Coordinates of C-alpha atoms and ligand atoms in Angstrom, one line a residue:
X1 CA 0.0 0.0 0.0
X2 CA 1.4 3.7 -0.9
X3 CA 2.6 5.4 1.9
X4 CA -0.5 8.2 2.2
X5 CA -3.6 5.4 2.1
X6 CA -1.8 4.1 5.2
X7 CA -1.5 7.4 6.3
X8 CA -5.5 7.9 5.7
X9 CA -6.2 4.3 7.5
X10 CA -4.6 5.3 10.9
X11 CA -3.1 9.1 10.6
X12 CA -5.1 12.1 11.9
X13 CA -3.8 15.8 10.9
X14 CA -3.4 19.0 11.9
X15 CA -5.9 21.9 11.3
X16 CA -6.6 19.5 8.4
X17 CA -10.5 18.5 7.1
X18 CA -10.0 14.9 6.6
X19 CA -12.8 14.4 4.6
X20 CA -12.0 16.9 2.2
X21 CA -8.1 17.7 2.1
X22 CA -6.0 16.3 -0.7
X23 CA -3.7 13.8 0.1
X24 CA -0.8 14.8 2.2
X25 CA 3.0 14.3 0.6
X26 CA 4.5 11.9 1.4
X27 CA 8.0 13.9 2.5
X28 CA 11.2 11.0 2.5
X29 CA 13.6 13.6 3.2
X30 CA 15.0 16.9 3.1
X31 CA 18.4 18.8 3.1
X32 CA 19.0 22.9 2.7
X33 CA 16.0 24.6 1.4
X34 CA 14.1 21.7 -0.2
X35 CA 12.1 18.5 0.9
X36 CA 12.5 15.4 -1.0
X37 CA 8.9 13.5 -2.3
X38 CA 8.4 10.2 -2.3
X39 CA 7.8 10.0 -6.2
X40 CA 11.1 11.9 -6.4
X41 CA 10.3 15.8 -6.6
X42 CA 12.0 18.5 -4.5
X43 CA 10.0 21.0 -3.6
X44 CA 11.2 24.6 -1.9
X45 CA 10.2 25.3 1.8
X46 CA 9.1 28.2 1.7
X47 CA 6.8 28.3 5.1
X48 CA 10.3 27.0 7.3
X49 CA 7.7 23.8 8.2
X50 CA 5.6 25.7 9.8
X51 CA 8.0 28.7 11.0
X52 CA 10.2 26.6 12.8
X53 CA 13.3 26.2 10.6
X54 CA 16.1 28.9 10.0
X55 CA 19.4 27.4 8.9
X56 CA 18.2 24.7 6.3
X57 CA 17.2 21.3 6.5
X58 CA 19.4 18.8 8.4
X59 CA 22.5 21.1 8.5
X60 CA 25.9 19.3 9.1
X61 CA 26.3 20.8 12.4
X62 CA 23.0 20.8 14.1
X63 CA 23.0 17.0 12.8
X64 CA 26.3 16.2 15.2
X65 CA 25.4 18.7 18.0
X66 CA 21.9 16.4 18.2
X67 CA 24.4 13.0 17.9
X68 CA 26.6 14.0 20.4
X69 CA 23.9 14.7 22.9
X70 CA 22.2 11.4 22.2
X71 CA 25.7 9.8 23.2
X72 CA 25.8 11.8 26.9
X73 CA 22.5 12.1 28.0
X74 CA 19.4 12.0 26.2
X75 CA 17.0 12.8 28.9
X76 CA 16.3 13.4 32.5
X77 CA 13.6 14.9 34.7
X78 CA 14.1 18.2 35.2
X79 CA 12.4 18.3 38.5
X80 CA 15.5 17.6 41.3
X81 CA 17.8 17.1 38.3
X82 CA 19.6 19.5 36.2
X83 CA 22.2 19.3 32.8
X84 CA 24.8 21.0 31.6
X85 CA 22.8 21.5 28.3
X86 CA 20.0 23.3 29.7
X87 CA 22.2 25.5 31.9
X88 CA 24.3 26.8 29.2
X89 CA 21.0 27.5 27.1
X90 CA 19.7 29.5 29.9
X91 CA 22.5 31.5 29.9
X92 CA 22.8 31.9 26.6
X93 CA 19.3 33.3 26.2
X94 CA 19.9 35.0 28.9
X95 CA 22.5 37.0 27.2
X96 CA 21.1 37.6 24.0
X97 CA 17.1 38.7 25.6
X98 CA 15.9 41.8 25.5
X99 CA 17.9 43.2 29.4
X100 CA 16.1 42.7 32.6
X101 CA 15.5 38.7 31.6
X102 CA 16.5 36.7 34.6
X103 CA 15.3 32.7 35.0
X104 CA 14.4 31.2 32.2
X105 CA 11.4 28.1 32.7
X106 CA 11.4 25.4 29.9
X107 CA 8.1 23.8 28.5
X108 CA 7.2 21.8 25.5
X109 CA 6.5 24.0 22.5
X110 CA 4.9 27.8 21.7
X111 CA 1.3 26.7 23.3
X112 CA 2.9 25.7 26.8
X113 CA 5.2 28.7 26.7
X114 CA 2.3 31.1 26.3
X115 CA 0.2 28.6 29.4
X116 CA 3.4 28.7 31.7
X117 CA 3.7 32.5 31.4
X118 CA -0.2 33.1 31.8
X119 CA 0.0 30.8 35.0
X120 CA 3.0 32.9 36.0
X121 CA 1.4 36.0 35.4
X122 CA -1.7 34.7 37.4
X123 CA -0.2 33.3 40.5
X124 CA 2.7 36.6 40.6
X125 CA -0.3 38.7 41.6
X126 CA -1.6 35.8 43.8
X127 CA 1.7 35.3 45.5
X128 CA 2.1 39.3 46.3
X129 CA -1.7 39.1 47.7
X130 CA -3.5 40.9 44.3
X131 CA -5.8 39.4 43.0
X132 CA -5.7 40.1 39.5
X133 CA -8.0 38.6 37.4
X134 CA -7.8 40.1 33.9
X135 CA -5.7 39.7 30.8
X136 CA -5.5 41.9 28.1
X137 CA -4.9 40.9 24.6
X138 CA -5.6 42.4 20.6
X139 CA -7.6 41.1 17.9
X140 CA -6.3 39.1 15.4
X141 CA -4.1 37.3 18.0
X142 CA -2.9 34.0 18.0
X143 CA -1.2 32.7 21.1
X144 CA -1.7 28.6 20.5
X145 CA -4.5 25.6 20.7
X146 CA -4.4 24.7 24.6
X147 CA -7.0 26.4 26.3
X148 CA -5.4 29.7 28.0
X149 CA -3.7 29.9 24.9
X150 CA -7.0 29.8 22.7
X151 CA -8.7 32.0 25.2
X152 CA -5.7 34.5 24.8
X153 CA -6.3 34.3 21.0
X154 CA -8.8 36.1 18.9
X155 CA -12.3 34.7 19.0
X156 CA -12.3 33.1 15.4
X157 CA -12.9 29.5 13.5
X158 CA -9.7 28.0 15.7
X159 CA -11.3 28.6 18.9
X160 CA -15.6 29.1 17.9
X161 CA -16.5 25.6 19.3
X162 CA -14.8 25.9 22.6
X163 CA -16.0 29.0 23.7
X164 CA -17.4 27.6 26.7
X165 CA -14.2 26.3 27.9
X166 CA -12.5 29.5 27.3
X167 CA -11.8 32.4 30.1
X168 CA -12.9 35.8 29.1
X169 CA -10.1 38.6 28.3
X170 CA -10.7 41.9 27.5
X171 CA -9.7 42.3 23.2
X172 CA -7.8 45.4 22.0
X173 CA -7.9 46.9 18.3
X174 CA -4.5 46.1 17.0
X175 CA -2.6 48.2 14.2
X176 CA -4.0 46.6 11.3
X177 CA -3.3 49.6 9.4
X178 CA -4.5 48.2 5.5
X179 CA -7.6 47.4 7.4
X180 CA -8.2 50.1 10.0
X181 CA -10.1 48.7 12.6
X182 CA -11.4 51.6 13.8
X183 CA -11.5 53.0 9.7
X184 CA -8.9 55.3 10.0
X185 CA -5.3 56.3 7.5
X186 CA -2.7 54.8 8.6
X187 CA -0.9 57.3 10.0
X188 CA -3.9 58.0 12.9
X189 CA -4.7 54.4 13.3
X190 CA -1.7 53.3 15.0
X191 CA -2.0 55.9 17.6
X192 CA -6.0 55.1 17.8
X193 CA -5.8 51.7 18.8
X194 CA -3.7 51.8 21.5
X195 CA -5.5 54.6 22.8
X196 CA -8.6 51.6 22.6
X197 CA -5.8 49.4 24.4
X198 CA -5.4 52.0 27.3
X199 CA -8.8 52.1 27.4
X200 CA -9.5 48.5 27.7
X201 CA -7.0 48.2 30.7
X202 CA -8.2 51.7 32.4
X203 CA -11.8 50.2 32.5
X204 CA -10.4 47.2 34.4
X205 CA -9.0 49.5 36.7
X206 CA -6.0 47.9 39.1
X207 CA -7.6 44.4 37.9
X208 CA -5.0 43.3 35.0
X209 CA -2.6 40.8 35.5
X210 CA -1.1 41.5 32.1
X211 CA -1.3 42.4 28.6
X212 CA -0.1 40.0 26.1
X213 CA 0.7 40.6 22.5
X214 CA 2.9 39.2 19.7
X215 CA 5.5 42.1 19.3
X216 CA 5.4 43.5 15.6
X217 CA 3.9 40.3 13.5
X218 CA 0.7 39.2 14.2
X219 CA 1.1 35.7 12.4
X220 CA -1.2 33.4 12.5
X221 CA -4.3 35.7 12.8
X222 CA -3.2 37.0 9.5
X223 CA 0.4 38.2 9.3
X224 CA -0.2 41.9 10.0
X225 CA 2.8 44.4 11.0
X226 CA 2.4 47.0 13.3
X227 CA 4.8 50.3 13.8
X228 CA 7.3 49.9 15.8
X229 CA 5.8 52.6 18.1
X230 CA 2.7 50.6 18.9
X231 CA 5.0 48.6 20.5
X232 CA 6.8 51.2 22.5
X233 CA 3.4 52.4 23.9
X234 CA 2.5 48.9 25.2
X235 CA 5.2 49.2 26.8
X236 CA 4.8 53.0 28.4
X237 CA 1.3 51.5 28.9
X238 CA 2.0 48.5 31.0
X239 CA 4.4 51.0 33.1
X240 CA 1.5 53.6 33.7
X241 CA -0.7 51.4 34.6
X242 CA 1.7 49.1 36.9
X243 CA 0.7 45.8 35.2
X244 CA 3.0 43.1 33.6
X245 CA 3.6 43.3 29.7
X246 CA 4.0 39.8 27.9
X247 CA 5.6 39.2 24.4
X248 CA 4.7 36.0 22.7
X249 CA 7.7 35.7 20.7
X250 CA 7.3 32.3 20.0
X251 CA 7.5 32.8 16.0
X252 CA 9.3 36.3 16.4
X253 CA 11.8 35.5 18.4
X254 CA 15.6 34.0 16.5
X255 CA 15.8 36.5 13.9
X256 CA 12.6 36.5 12.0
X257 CA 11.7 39.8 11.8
X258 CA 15.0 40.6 11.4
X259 CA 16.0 41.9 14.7
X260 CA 17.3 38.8 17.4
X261 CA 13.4 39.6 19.5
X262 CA 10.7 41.5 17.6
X263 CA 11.3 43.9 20.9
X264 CA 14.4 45.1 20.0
X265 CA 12.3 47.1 17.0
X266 CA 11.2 49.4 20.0
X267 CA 14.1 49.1 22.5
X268 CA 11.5 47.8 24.7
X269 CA 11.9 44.7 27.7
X270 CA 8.6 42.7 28.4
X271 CA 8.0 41.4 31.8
X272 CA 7.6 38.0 30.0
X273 CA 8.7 36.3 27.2
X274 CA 7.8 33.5 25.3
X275 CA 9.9 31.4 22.8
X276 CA 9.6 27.9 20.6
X277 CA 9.4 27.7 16.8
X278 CA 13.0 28.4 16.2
X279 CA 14.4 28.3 19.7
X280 CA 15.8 24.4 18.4
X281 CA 15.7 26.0 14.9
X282 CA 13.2 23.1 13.6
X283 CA 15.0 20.2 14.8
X284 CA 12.8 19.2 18.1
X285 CA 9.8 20.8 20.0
X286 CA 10.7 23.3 23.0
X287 CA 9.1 26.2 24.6
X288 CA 10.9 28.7 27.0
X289 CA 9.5 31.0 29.1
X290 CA 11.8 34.0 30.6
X291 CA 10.7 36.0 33.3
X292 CA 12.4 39.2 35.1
X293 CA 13.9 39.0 38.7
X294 CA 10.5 40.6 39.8
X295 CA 8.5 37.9 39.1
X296 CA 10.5 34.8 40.2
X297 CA 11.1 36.7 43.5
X298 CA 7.4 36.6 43.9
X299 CA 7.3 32.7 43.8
X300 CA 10.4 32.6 46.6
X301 CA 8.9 31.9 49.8
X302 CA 8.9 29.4 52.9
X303 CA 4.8 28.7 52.5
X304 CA 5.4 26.2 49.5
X305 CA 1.7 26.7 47.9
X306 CA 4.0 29.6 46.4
X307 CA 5.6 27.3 44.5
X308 CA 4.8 27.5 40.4
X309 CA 3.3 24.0 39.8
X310 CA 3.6 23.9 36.2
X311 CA 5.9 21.5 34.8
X312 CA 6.1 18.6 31.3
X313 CA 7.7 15.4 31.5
X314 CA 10.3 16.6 28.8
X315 CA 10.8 19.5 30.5
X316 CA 14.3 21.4 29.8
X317 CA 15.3 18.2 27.5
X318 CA 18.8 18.1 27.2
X319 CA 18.6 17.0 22.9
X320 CA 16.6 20.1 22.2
X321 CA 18.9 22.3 24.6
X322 CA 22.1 21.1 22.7
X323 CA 20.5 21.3 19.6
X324 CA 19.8 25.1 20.2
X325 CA 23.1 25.7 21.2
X326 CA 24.3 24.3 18.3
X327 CA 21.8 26.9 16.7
X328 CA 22.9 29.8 18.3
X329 CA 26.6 28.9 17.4
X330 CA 25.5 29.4 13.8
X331 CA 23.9 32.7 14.1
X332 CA 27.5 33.9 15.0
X333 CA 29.4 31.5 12.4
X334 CA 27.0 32.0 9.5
X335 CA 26.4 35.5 10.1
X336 CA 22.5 34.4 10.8
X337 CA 21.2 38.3 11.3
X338 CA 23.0 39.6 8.1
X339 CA 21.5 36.8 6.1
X340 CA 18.2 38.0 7.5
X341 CA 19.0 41.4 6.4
X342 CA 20.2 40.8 2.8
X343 CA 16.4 38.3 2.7
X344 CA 14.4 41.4 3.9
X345 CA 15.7 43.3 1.2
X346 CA 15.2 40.8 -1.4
X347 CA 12.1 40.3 -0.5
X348 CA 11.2 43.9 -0.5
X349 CA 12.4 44.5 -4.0
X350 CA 10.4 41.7 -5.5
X351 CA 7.4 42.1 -3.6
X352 CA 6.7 46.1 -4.0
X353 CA 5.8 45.9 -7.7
X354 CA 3.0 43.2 -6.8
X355 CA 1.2 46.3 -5.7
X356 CA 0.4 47.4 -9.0
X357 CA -1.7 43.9 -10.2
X358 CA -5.2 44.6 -9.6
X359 CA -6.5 42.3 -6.7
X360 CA -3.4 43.1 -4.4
X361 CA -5.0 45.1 -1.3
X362 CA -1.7 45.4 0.6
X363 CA 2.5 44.1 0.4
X364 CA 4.3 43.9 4.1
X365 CA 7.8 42.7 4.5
X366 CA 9.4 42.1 8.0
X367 CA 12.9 40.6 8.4
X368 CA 12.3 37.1 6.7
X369 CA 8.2 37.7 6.5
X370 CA 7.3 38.8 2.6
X371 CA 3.6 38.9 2.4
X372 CA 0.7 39.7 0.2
X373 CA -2.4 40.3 1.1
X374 CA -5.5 39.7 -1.8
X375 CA -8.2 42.5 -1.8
X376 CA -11.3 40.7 -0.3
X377 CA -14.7 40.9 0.8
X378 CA -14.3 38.0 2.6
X379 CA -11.2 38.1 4.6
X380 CA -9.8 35.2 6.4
X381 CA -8.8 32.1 7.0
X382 CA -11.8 30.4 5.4
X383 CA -11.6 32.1 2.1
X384 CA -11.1 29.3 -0.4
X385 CA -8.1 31.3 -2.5
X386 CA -5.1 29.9 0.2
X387 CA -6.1 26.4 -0.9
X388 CA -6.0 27.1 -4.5
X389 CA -3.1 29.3 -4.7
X390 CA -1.4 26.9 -2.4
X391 CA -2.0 24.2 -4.8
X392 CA -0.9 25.9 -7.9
X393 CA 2.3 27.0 -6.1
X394 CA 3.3 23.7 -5.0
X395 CA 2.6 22.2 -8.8
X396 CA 5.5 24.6 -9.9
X397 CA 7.8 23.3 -6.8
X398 CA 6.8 25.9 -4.0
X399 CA 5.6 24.9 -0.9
X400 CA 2.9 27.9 1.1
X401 CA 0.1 27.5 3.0
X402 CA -1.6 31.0 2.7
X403 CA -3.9 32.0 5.3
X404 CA -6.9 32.5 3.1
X405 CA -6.4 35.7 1.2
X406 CA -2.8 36.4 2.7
X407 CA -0.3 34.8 0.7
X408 CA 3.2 35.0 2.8
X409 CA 6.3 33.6 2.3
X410 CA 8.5 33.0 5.1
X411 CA 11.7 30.7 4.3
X412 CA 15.0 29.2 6.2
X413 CA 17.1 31.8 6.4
X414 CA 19.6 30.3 4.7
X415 CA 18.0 30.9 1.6
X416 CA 20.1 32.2 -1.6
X417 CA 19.6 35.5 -3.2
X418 CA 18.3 33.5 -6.9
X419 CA 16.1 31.0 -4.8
X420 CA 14.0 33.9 -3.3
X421 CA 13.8 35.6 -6.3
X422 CA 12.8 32.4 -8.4
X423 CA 9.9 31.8 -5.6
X424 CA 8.7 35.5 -6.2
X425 CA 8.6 35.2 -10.0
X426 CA 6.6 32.0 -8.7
X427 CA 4.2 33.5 -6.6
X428 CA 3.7 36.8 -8.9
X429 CA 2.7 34.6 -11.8
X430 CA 0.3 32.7 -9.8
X431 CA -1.4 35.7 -8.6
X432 CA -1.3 37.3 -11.8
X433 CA -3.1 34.4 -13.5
X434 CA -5.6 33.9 -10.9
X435 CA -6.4 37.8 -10.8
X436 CA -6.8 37.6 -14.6
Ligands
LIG1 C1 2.8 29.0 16.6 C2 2.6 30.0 17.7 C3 2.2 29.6 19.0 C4 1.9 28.1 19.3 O1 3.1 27.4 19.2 P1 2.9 25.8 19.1 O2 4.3 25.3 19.2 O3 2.3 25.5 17.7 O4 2.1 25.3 20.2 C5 2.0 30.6 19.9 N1 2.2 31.9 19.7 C6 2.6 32.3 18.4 C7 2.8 33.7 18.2 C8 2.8 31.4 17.4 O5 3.1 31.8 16.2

């Protein structure tokens, strides 16, 4: 039997329909920029595998730092028990963080990173004797599928049939500036919505544990960048109001926008951060939490019901630690950052002109991000045009996964000059022929 009707006998995907979704590929390997098909295609990554990957596929050096670990110590609890892997991570983040970071708490991927640092948030407040009940977060969020993280998410088709399971949080306008939220240019709109975020957290008076945001890309919810000042006023905002300011970097984080942390575009330290996706740079799943010396302090105490209980039986795993070692080693050897750079521009140059073909509403570029979003009536993620243009772009050897009427494309770093520019000419002629 071919490999995908086993698949459909015993295999149930991702976000996938599985009545209706075409057959998934049937991927036997993949080096560099390119996965390897079964019936002997190669086809371009351009999504990173879902935003995790940054140096290539199976690179050389991440392949021996992951051997090498396997050899010492593969894993251990990370309750009572500790390795020199996860220390030397710690520290390493801890260096290269926006300042002010000072622990760093390891979970299992982006979802549990976000959980942890709700929990954190939560019980911080608890543990000082504040009750604090409320979180603030903006529309068109995406923070992950476990349950805090849904509720932290925008209401929308991913979280719909759990609403009763969900906590409520209070939902700011974010600086979706093509499509004004509150209908205004895009010079006033910026400045208008987080006037609606200060007014969300002045209504809740002293009652918000934290704000939460994705700093600069709003991915998931349909890849929308803000100004870098938005950013710098959640920030001023958080410190007016005396409440804690969390940045989900989990896809943001490692270089994507171009900066190390999205926060470095507005000089700005959260109280919390959140990483995964590239942390291991796509080799295995890990999630990190960092917190300032303010918060752990607040979890330091004799009365052990103090204590965070939050914890994952791979916690702090020593394969993924070494592995994002490895990773961060190549940011320096490579010249990770520069390659980011010298993406952005690329990406900018090829993208621009798509503004002139008729059923372009909007082209944003951030760091490694080039998107394009479709003039639509019916925005989102249901809109049938992601599929379609997906498909098309895969038969020619490109592999997307739009989010409905935003077409993005978001490869490994490692990328050549001629390979982005081939999957542009891709992606322009698609769009042009389906506009036509
Ligand atoms: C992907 C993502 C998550 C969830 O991460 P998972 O590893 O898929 O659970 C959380 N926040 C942001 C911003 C993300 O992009």
């Amino acid at each position: 039997m071919r490999l995908v009707d086993r698949d459909r006998a015993v295999v149930w995907h991702p976000y996938t329909q599985m009545l209706t979704a075409p057959a998934p590929l049937p991927i036997v390997r993949a080096k560099g920029l390119y996965l390897y098909i079964e019936d002997g295609r190669k086809i371009l990554d351009g999504i990173s595998s879902w935003w995790v990957n940054i140096h290539g596929h199976s690179h050389p050096k991440l392949n021996e730092a992951l051997a090498a670990q396997a050899r010492e110590l593969e894993h251990v609890m990370f309750a009572g028990c500790t390795h020199r892997p996860a220390v030397e991570l710690a520290e390493r983040l801890l260096e290269l963080l926006p300042r002010g970071m000072s622990k760093v708490f390891y979970s299992d991927n982006g979802s549990t990173a976000v959980e942890a640092a709700l929990k954190m948030a939560w019980q911080y407040w608890r543990n000082r004797s504040e009750d604090r009940r409320a979180f603030v977060t903006l529309h068109h969020a995406y923070h992950g599928d476990t349950v805090g993280a849904m509720s932290a998410s925008e209401d929308s088709v991913f979280t719909r049939p759990f609403a009763p399971l969900l906590f409520s949080v209070s939902r700011a306008h974010s600086p979706y500036c093509y499509r004004c939220p509150l209908g205004l240019t895009r010079e006033t709109c910026n400045i208008e919505c987080l006037g609606d975020l200060e007014a969300r957290v002045e209504e809740l008076g002293g009652n918000v544990a934290g704000v939460l945001v994705e700093p600069m890309l709003q991915a998931a919810g349909g890849m929308i960048v803000w100004p870098a000042e938005f950013l710098a006023g959640v920030r001023r905002l958080c410190d007016r109001h005396g409440t804690l300011m969390i940045a989900d970097e989990v896809l943001t984080g490692f270089g994507r926008t171009g900066k190390m942390f999205a926060c470095e575009h507005a000089g700005v330290s959260p109280d919390i951060i959140c990483l995964s996706k590239a942390l291991t740079a796509g080799y295995l799943p890990m999630g990190a939490t960092a917190v300032t010396n303010a918060i752990c302090e607040a979890f330091l105490s004799e009365d052990r019901t103090k204590t965070f209980f939050h914890g994952h039986s791979y916690t702090g795993n020593p394969l993924a630690c070494a592995v994002a070692l490895a990773s961060l080693d190549l940011f320096r050897e490579e010249g990770t950052l520069d390659r980011v750079a010298a993406l952005e521009q690329t990406l900018r140059a090829g993208l621009e002109p798509l503004r002139r073909l008729a059923n372009v509403g909007d082209v944003r570029v951030i760091g490694g991000v080039g998107i394009v979003e479709m003039r639509s009536d019916e925005p989102g993620y249901l809109n049938d045009f992601g599929p379609r243009v997906g498909a098309a772009l895969l038969d020619r050897g490109l592999l997307l996964r739009p989010l409905g009427n935003v077409v993005y494309f978001m490869p490994p770093y490692s990328i050549t000059q001629a390979e982005t520019e081939w999957a542009i000419r891709q992606i322009a002629e698609v769009l042009g022929k389906d506009i036509a």
